PDB file of C-alpha atoms in Angstrom:
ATOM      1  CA  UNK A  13      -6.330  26.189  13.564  1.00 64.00           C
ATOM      2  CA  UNK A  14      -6.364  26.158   9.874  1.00 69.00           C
ATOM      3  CA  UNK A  15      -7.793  23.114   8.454  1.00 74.00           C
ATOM      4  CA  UNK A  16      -6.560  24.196   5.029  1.00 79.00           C
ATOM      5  CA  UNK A  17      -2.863  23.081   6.528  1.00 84.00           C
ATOM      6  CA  UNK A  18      -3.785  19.658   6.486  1.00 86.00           C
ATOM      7  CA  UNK A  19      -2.888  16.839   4.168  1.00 87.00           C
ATOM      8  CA  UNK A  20      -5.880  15.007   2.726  1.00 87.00           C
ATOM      9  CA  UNK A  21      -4.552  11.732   5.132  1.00 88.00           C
ATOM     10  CA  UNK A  22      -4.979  13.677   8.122  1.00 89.00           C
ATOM     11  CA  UNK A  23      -8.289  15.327   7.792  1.00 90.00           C
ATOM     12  CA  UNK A  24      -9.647  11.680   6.834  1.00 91.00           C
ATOM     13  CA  UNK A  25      -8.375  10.654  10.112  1.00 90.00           C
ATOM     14  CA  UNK A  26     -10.129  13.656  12.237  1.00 90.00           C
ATOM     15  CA  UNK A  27     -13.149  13.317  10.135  1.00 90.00           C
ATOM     16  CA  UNK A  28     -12.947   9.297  10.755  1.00 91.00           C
ATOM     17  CA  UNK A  29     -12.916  10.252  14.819  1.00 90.00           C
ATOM     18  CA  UNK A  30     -16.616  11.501  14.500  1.00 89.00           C
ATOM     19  CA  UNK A  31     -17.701   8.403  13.314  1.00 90.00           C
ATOM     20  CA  UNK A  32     -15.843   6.234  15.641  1.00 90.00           C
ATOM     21  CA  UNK A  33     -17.112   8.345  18.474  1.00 88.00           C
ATOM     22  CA  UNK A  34     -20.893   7.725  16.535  1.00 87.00           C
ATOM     23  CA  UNK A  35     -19.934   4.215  16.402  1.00 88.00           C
ATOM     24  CA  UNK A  36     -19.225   3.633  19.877  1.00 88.00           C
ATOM     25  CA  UNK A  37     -21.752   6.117  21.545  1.00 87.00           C
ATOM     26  CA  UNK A  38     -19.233   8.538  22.476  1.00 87.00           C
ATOM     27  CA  UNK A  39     -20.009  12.205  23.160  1.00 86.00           C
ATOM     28  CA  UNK A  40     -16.166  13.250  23.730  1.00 88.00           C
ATOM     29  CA  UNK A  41     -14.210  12.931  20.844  1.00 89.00           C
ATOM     30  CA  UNK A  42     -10.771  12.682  22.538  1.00 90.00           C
ATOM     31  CA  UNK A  43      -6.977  11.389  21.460  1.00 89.00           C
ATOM     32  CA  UNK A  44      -8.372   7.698  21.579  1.00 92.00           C
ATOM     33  CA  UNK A  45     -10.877   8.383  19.042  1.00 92.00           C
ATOM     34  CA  UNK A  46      -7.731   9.717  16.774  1.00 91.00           C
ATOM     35  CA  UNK A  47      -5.091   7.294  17.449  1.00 91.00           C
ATOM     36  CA  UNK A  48      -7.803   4.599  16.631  1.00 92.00           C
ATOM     37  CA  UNK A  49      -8.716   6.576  13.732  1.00 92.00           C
ATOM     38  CA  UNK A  50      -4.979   6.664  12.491  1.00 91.00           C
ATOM     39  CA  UNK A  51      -4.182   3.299  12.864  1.00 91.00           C
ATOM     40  CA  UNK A  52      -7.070   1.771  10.569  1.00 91.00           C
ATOM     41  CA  UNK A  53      -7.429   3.970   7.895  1.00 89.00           C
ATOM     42  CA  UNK A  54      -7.133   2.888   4.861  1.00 86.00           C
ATOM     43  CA  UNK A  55      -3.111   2.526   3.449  1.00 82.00           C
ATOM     44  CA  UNK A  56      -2.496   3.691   7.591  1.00 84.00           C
ATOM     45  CA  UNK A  57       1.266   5.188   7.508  1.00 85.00           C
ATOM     46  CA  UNK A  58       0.879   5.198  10.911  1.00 89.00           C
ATOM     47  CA  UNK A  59       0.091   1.439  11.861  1.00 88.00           C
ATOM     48  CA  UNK A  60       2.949   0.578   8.684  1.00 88.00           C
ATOM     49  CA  UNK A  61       5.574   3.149  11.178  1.00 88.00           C
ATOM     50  CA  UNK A  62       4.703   0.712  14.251  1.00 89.00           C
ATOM     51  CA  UNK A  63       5.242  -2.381  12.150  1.00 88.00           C
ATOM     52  CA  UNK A  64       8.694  -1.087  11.180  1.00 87.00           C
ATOM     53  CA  UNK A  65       9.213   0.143  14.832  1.00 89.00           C
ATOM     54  CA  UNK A  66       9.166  -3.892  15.400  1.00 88.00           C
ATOM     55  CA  UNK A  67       5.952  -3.633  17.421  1.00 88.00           C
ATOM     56  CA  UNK A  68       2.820  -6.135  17.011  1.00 87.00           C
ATOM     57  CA  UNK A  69       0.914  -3.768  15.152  1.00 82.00           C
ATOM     58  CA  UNK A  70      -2.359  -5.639  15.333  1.00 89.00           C
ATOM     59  CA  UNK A  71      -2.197  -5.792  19.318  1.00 90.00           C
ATOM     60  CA  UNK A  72      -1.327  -1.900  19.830  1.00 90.00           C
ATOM     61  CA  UNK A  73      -5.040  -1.534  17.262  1.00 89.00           C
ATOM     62  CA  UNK A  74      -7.035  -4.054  19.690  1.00 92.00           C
ATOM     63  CA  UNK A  75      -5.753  -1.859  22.562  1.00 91.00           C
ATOM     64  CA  UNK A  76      -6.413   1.143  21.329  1.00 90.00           C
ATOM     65  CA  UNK A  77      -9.923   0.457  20.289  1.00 91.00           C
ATOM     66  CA  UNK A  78     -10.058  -1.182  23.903  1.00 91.00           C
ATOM     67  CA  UNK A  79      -9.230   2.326  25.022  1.00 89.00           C
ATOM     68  CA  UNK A  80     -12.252   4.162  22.496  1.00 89.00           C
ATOM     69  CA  UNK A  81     -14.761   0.865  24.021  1.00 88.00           C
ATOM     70  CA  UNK A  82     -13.884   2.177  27.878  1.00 87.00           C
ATOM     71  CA  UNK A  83     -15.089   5.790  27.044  1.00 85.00           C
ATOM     72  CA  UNK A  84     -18.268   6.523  28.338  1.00 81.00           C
ATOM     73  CA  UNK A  85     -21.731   6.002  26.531  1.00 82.00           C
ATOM     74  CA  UNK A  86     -24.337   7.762  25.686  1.00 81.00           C
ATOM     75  CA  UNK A  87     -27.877   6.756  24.605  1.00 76.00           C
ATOM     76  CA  UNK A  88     -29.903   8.830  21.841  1.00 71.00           C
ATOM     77  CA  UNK A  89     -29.287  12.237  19.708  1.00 72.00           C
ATOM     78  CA  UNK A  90     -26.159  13.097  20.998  1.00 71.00           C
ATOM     79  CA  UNK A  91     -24.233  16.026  20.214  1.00 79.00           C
ATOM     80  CA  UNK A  92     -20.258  15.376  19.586  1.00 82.00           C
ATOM     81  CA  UNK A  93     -17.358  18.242  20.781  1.00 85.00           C
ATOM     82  CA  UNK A  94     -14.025  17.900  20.673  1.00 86.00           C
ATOM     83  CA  UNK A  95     -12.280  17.108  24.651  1.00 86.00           C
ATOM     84  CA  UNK A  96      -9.784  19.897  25.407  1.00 87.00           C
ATOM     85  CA  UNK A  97      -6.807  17.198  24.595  1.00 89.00           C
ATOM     86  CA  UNK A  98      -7.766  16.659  21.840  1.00 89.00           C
ATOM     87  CA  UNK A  99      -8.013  20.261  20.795  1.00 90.00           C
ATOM     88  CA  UNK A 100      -3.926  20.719  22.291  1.00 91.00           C
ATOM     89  CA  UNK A 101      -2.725  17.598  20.517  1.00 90.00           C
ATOM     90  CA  UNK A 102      -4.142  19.263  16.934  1.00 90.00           C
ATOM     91  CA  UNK A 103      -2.657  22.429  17.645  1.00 91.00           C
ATOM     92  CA  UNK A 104       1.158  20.366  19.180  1.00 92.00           C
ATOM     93  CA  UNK A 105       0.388  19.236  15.774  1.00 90.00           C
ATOM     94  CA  UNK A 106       0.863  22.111  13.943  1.00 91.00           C
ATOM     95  CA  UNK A 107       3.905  22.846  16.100  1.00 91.00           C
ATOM     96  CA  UNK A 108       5.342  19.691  15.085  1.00 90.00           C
ATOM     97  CA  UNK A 109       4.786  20.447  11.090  1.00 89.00           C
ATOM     98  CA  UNK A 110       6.769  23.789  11.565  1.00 90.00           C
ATOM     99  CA  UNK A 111       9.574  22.271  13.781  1.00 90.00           C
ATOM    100  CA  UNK A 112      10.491  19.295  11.155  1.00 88.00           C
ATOM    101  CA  UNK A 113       9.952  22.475   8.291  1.00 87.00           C
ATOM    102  CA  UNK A 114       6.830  21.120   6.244  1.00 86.00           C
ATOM    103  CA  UNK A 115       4.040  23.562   4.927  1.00 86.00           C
ATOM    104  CA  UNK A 116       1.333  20.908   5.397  1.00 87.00           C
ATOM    105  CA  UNK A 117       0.139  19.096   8.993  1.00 89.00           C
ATOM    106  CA  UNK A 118       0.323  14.860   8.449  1.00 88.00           C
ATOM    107  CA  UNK A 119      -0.587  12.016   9.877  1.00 90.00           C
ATOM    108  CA  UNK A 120       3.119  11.741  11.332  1.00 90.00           C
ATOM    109  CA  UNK A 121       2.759  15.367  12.933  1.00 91.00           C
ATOM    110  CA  UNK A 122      -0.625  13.593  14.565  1.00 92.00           C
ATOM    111  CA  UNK A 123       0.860  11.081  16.026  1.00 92.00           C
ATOM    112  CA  UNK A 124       3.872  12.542  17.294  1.00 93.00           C
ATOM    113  CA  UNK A 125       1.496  15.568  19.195  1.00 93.00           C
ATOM    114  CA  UNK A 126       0.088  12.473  20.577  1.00 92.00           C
ATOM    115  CA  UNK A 127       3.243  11.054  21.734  1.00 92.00           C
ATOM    116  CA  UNK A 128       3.957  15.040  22.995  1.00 92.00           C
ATOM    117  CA  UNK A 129       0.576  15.556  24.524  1.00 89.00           C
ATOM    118  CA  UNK A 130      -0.769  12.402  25.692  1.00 89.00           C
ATOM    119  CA  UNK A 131      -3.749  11.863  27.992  1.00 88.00           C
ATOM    120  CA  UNK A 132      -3.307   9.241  30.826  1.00 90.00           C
ATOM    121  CA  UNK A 133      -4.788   6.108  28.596  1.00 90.00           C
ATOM    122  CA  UNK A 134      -2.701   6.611  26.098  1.00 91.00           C
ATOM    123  CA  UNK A 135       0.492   7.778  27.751  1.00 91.00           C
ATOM    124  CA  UNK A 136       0.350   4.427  29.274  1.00 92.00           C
ATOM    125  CA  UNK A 137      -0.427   2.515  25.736  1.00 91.00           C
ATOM    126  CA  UNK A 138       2.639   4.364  24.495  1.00 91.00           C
ATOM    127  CA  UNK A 139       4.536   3.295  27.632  1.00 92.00           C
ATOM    128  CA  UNK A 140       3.466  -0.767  27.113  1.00 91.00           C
ATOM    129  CA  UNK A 141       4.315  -1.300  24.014  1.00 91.00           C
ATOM    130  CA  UNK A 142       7.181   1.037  24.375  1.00 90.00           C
ATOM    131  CA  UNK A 143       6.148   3.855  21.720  1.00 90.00           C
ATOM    132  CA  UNK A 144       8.634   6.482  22.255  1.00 90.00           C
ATOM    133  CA  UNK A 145       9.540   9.625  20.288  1.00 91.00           C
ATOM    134  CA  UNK A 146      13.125   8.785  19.192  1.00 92.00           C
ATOM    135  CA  UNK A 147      11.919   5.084  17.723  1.00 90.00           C
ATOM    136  CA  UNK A 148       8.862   6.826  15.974  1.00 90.00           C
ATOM    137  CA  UNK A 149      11.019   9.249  14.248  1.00 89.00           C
ATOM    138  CA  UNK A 150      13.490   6.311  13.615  1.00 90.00           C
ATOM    139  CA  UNK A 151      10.741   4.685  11.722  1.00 87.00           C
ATOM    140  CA  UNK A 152       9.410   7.856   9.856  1.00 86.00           C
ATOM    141  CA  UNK A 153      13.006   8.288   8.770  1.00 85.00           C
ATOM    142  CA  UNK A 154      12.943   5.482   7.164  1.00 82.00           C
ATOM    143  CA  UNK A 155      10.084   5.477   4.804  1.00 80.00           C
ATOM    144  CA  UNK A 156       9.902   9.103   4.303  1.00 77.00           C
ATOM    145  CA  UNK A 157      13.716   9.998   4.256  1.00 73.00           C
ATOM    146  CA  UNK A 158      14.330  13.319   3.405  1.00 72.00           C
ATOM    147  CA  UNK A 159      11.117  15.107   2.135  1.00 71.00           C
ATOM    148  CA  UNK A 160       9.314  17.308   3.293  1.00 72.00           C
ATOM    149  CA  UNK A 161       5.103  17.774   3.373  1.00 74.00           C
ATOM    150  CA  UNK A 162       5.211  20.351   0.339  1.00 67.00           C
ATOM    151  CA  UNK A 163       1.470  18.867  -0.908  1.00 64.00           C
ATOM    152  CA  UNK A 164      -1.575  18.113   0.317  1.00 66.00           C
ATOM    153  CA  UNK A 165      -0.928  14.636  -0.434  1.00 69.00           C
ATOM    154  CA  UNK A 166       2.334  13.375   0.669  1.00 63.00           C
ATOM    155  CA  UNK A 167       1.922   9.565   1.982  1.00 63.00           C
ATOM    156  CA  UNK A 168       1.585   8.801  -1.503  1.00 59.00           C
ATOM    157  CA  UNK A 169       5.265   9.493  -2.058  1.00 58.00           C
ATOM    158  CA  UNK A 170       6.267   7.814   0.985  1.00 63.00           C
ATOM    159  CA  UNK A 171       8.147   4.481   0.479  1.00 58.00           C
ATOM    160  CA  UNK A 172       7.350   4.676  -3.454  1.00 60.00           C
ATOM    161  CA  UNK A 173      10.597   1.919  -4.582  1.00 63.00           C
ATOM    162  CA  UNK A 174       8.766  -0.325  -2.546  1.00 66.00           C
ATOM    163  CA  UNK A 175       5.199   0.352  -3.617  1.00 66.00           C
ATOM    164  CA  UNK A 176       6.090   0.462  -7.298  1.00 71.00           C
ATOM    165  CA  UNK A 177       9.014  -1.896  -7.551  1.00 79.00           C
ATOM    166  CA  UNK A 178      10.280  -5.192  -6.557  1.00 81.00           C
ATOM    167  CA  UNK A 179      13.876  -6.535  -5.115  1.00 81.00           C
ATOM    168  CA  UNK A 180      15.488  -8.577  -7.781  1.00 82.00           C
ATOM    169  CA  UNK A 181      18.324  -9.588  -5.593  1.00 83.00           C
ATOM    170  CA  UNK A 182      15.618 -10.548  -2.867  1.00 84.00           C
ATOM    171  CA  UNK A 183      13.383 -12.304  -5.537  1.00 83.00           C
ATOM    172  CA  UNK A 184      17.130 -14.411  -6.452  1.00 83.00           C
ATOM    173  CA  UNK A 185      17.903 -15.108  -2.701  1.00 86.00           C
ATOM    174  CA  UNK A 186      14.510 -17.101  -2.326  1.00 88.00           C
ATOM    175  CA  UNK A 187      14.455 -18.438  -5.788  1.00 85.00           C
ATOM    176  CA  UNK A 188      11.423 -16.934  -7.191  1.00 85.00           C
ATOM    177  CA  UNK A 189      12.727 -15.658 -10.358  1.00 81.00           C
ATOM    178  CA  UNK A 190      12.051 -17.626 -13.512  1.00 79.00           C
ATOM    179  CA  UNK A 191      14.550 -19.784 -14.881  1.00 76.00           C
ATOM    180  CA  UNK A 192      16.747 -17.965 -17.780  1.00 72.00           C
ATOM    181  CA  UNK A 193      16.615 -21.802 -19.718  1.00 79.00           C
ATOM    182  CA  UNK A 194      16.259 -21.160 -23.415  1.00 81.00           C
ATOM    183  CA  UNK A 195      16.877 -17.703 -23.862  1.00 82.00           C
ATOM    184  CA  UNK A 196      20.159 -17.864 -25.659  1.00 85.00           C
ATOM    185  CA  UNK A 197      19.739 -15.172 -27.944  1.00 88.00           C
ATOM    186  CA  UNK A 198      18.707 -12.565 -25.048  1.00 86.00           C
ATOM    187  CA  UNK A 199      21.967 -13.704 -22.771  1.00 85.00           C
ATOM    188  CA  UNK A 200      24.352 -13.077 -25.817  1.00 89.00           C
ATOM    189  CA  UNK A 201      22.495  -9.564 -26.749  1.00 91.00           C
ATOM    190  CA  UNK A 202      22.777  -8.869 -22.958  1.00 89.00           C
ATOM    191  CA  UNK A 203      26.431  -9.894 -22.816  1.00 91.00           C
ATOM    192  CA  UNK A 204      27.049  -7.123 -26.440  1.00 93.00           C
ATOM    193  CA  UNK A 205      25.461  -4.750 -24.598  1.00 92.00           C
ATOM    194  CA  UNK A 206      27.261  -4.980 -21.847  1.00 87.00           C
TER     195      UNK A 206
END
């Protein structure tokens, strides 16, 4: 596995699952320890994707970090390895980045390898708050469109009308556009122009 194939995103998330696991006295770090990692990171693509898939985004986080609380403890210097699922879901990952044709592996390829290769907790998270494969990429679609991962860095591009501008008509609809009272001069050069 070539860590150099991941977007900056991602490798914040698997670096993130050490310190959960530190956090919570876990020697495993397992697919709990990155789904909990992806969901509350910082600007998380992945917890704004299960908002969009119409799912209470702050219940699926409680569960999941439910799910990193059950895992068993342990007391003292501890020494933290990756499970074997954990291991298969990063490399379904890269599998996923060549099947949708991007060059780099992103937090969308890491959750859908989870999704491919769950382990029993969270194949049955997925199954409760009815996470499925076809609605994820639904939701992906959506704010990513098109594009492809060509950089290291491509959740910054992702859903960048929204991030950078604002719906006029939708400001209009609610009434929270100033009033146009007193601007004569800039309706009539608007009007010539147009």
């Amino acid at each position: 596995m070539d860590f150099n194939k991941f977007t900056q995103k991602s490798l914040e998330a698997i670096q993130n699952c050490q310190k959960i696991a530190y956090e919570y006295g876990n020697q495993e770090i397992d697919e709990e320890h990155l789904l909990y990692s992806l969901l509350t990171m910082e600007d998380s693509l992945i917890a704004k994707l299960i908002g969009k898939m119409e799912i209470n985004d702050q219940g699926f986080i409680y569960q999941a970090e439910k799910l990193v609380a059950k895992r068993v403890k342990v007391s003292g210097q501890v020494q933290v390895y990756l499970s074997g699922a954990l291991n298969q879901a990063l490399m379904q990952a890269e599998i996923e980045a060549k099947q949708m044709d991007d060059e780099y592996i992103s937090v969308e390829h890491l959750f859908l390898a989870l999704i491919a290769k769950p382990n029993q907790e969270i194949k049955q998270l997925f199954k409760n708050f009815g996470i499925t494969r076809d609605g994820f990429l639904k939701a992906l679609l959506s704010v990513r469109g098109n594009q492809r991962v060509t950089s290291d860095n491509p959740e910054a591009t992702y859903d960048s009308l929204k991030k950078y501008g604002e719906n006029l008509v939708e400001k209009a609809r609610n009434q929270k556009l100033d009033p146009v009272i007193g601007r004569d001069s800039e309706i009539r050069n608007i009007v010539r122009i147009l």
